[in-house]
Coordinates of C-alpha atoms in Angstrom, one line a residue:
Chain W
X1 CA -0.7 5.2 -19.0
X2 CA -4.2 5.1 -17.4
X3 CA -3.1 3.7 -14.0
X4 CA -4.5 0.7 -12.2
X5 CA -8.4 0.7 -12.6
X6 CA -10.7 -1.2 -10.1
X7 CA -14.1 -2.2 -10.4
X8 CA -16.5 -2.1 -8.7
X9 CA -15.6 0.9 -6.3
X10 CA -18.0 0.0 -3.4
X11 CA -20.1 -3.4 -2.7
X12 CA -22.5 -3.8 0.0
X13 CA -23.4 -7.2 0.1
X14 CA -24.7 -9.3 3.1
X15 CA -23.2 -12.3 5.1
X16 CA -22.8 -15.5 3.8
X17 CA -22.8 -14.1 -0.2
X18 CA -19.9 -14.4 -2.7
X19 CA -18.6 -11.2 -4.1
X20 CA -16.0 -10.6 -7.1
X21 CA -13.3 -7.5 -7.4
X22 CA -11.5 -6.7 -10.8
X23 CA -8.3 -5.3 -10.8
X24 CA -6.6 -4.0 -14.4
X25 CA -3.0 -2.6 -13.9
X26 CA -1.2 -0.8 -16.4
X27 CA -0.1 -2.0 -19.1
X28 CA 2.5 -4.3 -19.7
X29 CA 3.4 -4.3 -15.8
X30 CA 4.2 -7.8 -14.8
X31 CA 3.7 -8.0 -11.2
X32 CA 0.2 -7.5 -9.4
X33 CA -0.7 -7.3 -6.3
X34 CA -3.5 -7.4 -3.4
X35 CA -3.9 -5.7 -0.7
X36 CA -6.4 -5.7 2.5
X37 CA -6.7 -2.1 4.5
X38 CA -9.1 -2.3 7.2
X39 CA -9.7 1.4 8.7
X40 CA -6.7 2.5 10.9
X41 CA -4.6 0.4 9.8
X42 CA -1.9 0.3 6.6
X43 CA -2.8 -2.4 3.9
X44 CA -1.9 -5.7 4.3
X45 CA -0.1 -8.1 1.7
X46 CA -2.6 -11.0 0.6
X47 CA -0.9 -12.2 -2.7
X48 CA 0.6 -11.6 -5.5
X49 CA 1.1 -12.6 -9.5
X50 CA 3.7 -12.3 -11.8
X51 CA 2.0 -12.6 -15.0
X52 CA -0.2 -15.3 -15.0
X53 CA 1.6 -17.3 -12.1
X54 CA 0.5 -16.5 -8.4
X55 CA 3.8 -16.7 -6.3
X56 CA 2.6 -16.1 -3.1
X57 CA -0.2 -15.7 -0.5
X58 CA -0.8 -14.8 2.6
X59 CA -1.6 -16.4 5.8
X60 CA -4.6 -13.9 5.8
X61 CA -6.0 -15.2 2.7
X62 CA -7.9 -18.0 3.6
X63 CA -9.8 -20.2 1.7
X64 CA -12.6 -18.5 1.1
X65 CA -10.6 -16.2 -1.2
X66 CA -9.2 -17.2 -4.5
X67 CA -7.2 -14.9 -6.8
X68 CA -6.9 -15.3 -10.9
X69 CA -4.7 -13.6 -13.2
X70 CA -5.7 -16.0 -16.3
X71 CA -3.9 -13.9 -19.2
X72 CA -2.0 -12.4 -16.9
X73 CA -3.3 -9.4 -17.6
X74 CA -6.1 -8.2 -15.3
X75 CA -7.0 -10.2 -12.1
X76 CA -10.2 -10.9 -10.3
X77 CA -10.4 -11.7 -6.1
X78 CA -13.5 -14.0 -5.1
X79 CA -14.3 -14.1 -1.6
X80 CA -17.0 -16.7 -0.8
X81 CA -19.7 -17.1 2.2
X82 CA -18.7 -13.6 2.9
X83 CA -18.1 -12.3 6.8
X84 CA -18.3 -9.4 8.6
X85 CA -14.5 -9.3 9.3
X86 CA -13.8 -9.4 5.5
X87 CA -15.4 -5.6 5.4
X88 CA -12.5 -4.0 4.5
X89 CA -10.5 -1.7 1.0
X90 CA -9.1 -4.7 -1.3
X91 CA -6.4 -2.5 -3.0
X92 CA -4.7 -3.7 -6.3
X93 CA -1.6 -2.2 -7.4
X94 CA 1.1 -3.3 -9.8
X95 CA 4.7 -2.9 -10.7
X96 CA 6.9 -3.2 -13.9
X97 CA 9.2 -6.1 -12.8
X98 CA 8.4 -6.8 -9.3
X99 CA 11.7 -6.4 -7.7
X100 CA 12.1 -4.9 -4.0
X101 CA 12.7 -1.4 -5.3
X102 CA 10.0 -1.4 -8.0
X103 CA 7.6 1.2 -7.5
X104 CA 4.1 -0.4 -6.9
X105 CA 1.4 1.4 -8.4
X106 CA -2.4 1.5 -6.7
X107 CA -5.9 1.7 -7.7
X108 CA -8.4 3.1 -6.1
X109 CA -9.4 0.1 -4.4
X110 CA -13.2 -1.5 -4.0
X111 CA -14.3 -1.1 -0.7
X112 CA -16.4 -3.9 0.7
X113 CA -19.1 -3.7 3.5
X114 CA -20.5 -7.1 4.7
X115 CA -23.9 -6.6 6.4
Chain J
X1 CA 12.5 -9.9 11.0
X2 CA 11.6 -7.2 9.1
X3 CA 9.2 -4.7 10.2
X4 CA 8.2 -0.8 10.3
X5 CA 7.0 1.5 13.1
X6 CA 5.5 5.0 12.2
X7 CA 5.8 6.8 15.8
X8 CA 2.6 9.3 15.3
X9 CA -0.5 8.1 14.7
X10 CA -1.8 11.8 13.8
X11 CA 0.1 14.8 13.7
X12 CA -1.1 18.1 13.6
X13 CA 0.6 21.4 12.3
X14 CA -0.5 25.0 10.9
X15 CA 0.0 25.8 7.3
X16 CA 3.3 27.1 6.3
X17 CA 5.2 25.3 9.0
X18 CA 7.6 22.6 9.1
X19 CA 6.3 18.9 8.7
X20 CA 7.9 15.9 10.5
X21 CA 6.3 12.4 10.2
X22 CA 8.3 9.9 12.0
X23 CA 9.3 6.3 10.6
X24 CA 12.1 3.5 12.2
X25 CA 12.3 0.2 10.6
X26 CA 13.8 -3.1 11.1
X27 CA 15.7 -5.3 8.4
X28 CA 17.6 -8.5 7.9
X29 CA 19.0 -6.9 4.9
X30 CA 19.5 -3.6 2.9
X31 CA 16.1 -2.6 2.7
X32 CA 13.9 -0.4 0.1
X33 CA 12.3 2.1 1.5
X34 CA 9.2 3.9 0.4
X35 CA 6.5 7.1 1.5
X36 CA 3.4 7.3 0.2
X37 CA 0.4 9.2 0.8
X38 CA -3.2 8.7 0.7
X39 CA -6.0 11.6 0.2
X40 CA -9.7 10.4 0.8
X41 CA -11.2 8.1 -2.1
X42 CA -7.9 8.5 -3.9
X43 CA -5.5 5.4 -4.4
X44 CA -1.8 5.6 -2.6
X45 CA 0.4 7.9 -4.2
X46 CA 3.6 6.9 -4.1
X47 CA 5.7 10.5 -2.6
X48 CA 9.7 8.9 -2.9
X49 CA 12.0 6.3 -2.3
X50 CA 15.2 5.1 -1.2
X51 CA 17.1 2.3 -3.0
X52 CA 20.9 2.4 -1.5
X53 CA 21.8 5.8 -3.6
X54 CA 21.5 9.1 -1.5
X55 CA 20.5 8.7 1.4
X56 CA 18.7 11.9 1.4
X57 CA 15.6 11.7 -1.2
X58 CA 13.7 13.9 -2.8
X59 CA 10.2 13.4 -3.9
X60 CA 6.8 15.6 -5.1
X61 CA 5.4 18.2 -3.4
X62 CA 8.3 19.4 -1.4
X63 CA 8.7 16.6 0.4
X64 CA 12.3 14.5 1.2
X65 CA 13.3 12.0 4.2
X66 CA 16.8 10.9 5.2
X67 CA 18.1 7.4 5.5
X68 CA 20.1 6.3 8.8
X69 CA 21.2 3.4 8.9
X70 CA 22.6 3.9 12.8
X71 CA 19.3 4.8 13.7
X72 CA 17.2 2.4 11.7
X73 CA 15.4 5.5 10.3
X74 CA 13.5 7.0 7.1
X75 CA 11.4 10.5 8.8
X76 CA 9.7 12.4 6.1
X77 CA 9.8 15.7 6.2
X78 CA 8.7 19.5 4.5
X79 CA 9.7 22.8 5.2
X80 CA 6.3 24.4 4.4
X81 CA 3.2 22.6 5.2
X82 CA 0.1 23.8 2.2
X83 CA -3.4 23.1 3.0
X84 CA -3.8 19.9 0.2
X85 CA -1.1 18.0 2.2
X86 CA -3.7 17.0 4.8
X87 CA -3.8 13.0 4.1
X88 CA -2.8 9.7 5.5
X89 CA 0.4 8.8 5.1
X90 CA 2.1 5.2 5.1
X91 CA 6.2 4.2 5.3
X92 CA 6.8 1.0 4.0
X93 CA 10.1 -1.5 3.9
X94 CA 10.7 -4.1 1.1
X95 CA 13.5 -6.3 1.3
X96 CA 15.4 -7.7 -2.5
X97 CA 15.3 -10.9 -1.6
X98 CA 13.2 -14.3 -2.1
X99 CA 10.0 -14.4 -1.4
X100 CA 7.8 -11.2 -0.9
X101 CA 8.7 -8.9 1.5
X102 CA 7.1 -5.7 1.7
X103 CA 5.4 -4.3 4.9
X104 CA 3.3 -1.4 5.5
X105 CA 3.4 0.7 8.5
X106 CA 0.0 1.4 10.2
X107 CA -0.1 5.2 8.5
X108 CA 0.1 9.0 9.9
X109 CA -2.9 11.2 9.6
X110 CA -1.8 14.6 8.9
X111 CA -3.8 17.9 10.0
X112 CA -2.6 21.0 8.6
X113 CA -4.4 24.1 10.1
X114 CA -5.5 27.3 8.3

């Protein structure tokens, strides 16, 4: 068990760009999940997979942002035409079944500054 | 609705003393409930849970919070507070129903003081 990896761990990149996040959980964890934590605040649910089919989103993820879990093992997050208000920790965490007392496990998270 | 409220936005306490970090939630249904704790550029760690068993937990590090129903609480707490349990720390609810349901509340900073 290597836990939930996440890649790349910080990205500067300036207004109006498009950015990609990778997210591997562990192995052979079904569920998978995005997060949003901007400072002060606890994360935020934006969507989530089970395997390769993404149940649910947000009303924060807007269309900019698209989410793929093609194999439904690891996932990417695109944000296009990047803002300053998407500065923010994406988090990625994942969870064996996806029940509501599965334990969700977290990465590291990439942490995204829009300049 | 469901929601959580963490009542102390930063608590402070000296090493070797009790801990208390406050959480009250709200829930259509019989919730999950969770603590987990975040150290700088470290991922959340998840510290226990409660999934209708006991409704006092115990999880790492010393640390163990109570379910009340009647008072729509899950505190955390730890009879000795060590140096390394400085971090932010987050309740969260999750409900076992359709649809996904699992809030975060907005985190406690924890001081502890040498």
């Amino acid at each position: 068990d290597t836990g939930v990896s996440q890649d790349p761990r910080h990205k500067i990149t300036k207004r109006g760009q498009n950015v990609t996040f990778r997210c591997d959980p562990i192995s052979e964890h079904n569920r998978l999940y995005w997060y949003r934590q901007t400072l002060g605040q606890g994360p935020e649910f934006l969507t989530y997979f089970q395997n390769e089919a993404q149940l649910e989103k947000s009303r924060l993820l807007s269309d900019r942002f698209s989410a793929e879990r093609p194999k439904g093992s690891f996932s990417t997050l695109e944000i296009q035409r990047t803002e300053q208000g998407d500065s923010a920790m994406y988090l990625c965490a994942s969870s064996p079944t996806g029940g509501g007392t599965d334990t969700q496990y977290f990465g590291p998270g990439t942490r995204l500054t829009v300049l | 609705a469901q929601s959580v409220t963490q009542l102390d936005s930063h608590v402070s306490v000296s090493e070797g003393t009790p801990v208390l970090l406050r959480c009250n939630y709200s829930s259509s249904y019989s919730p999950s409930l969770f603590w987990y704790v975040q150290h700088p550029n470290k991922g959340l760690q998840l510290l226990l849970k409660y999934t209708s068993a006991a409704t006092l937990v115990k999880g790492i590090n010393g640390f163990e919070a109570e379910f009340k129903k009647s008072e729509t609480s899950f505190h955390l707490t730890k009879p000795s507070a060590h140096m390394s349990d400085a971090a932010e720390y987050f309740c969260v609810v999750s409900e076992n129903t359709g649809g996904f349901k699992t809030i975060f509340g907005a985190g406690t900073r924890l001081f502890v003081k040498a």
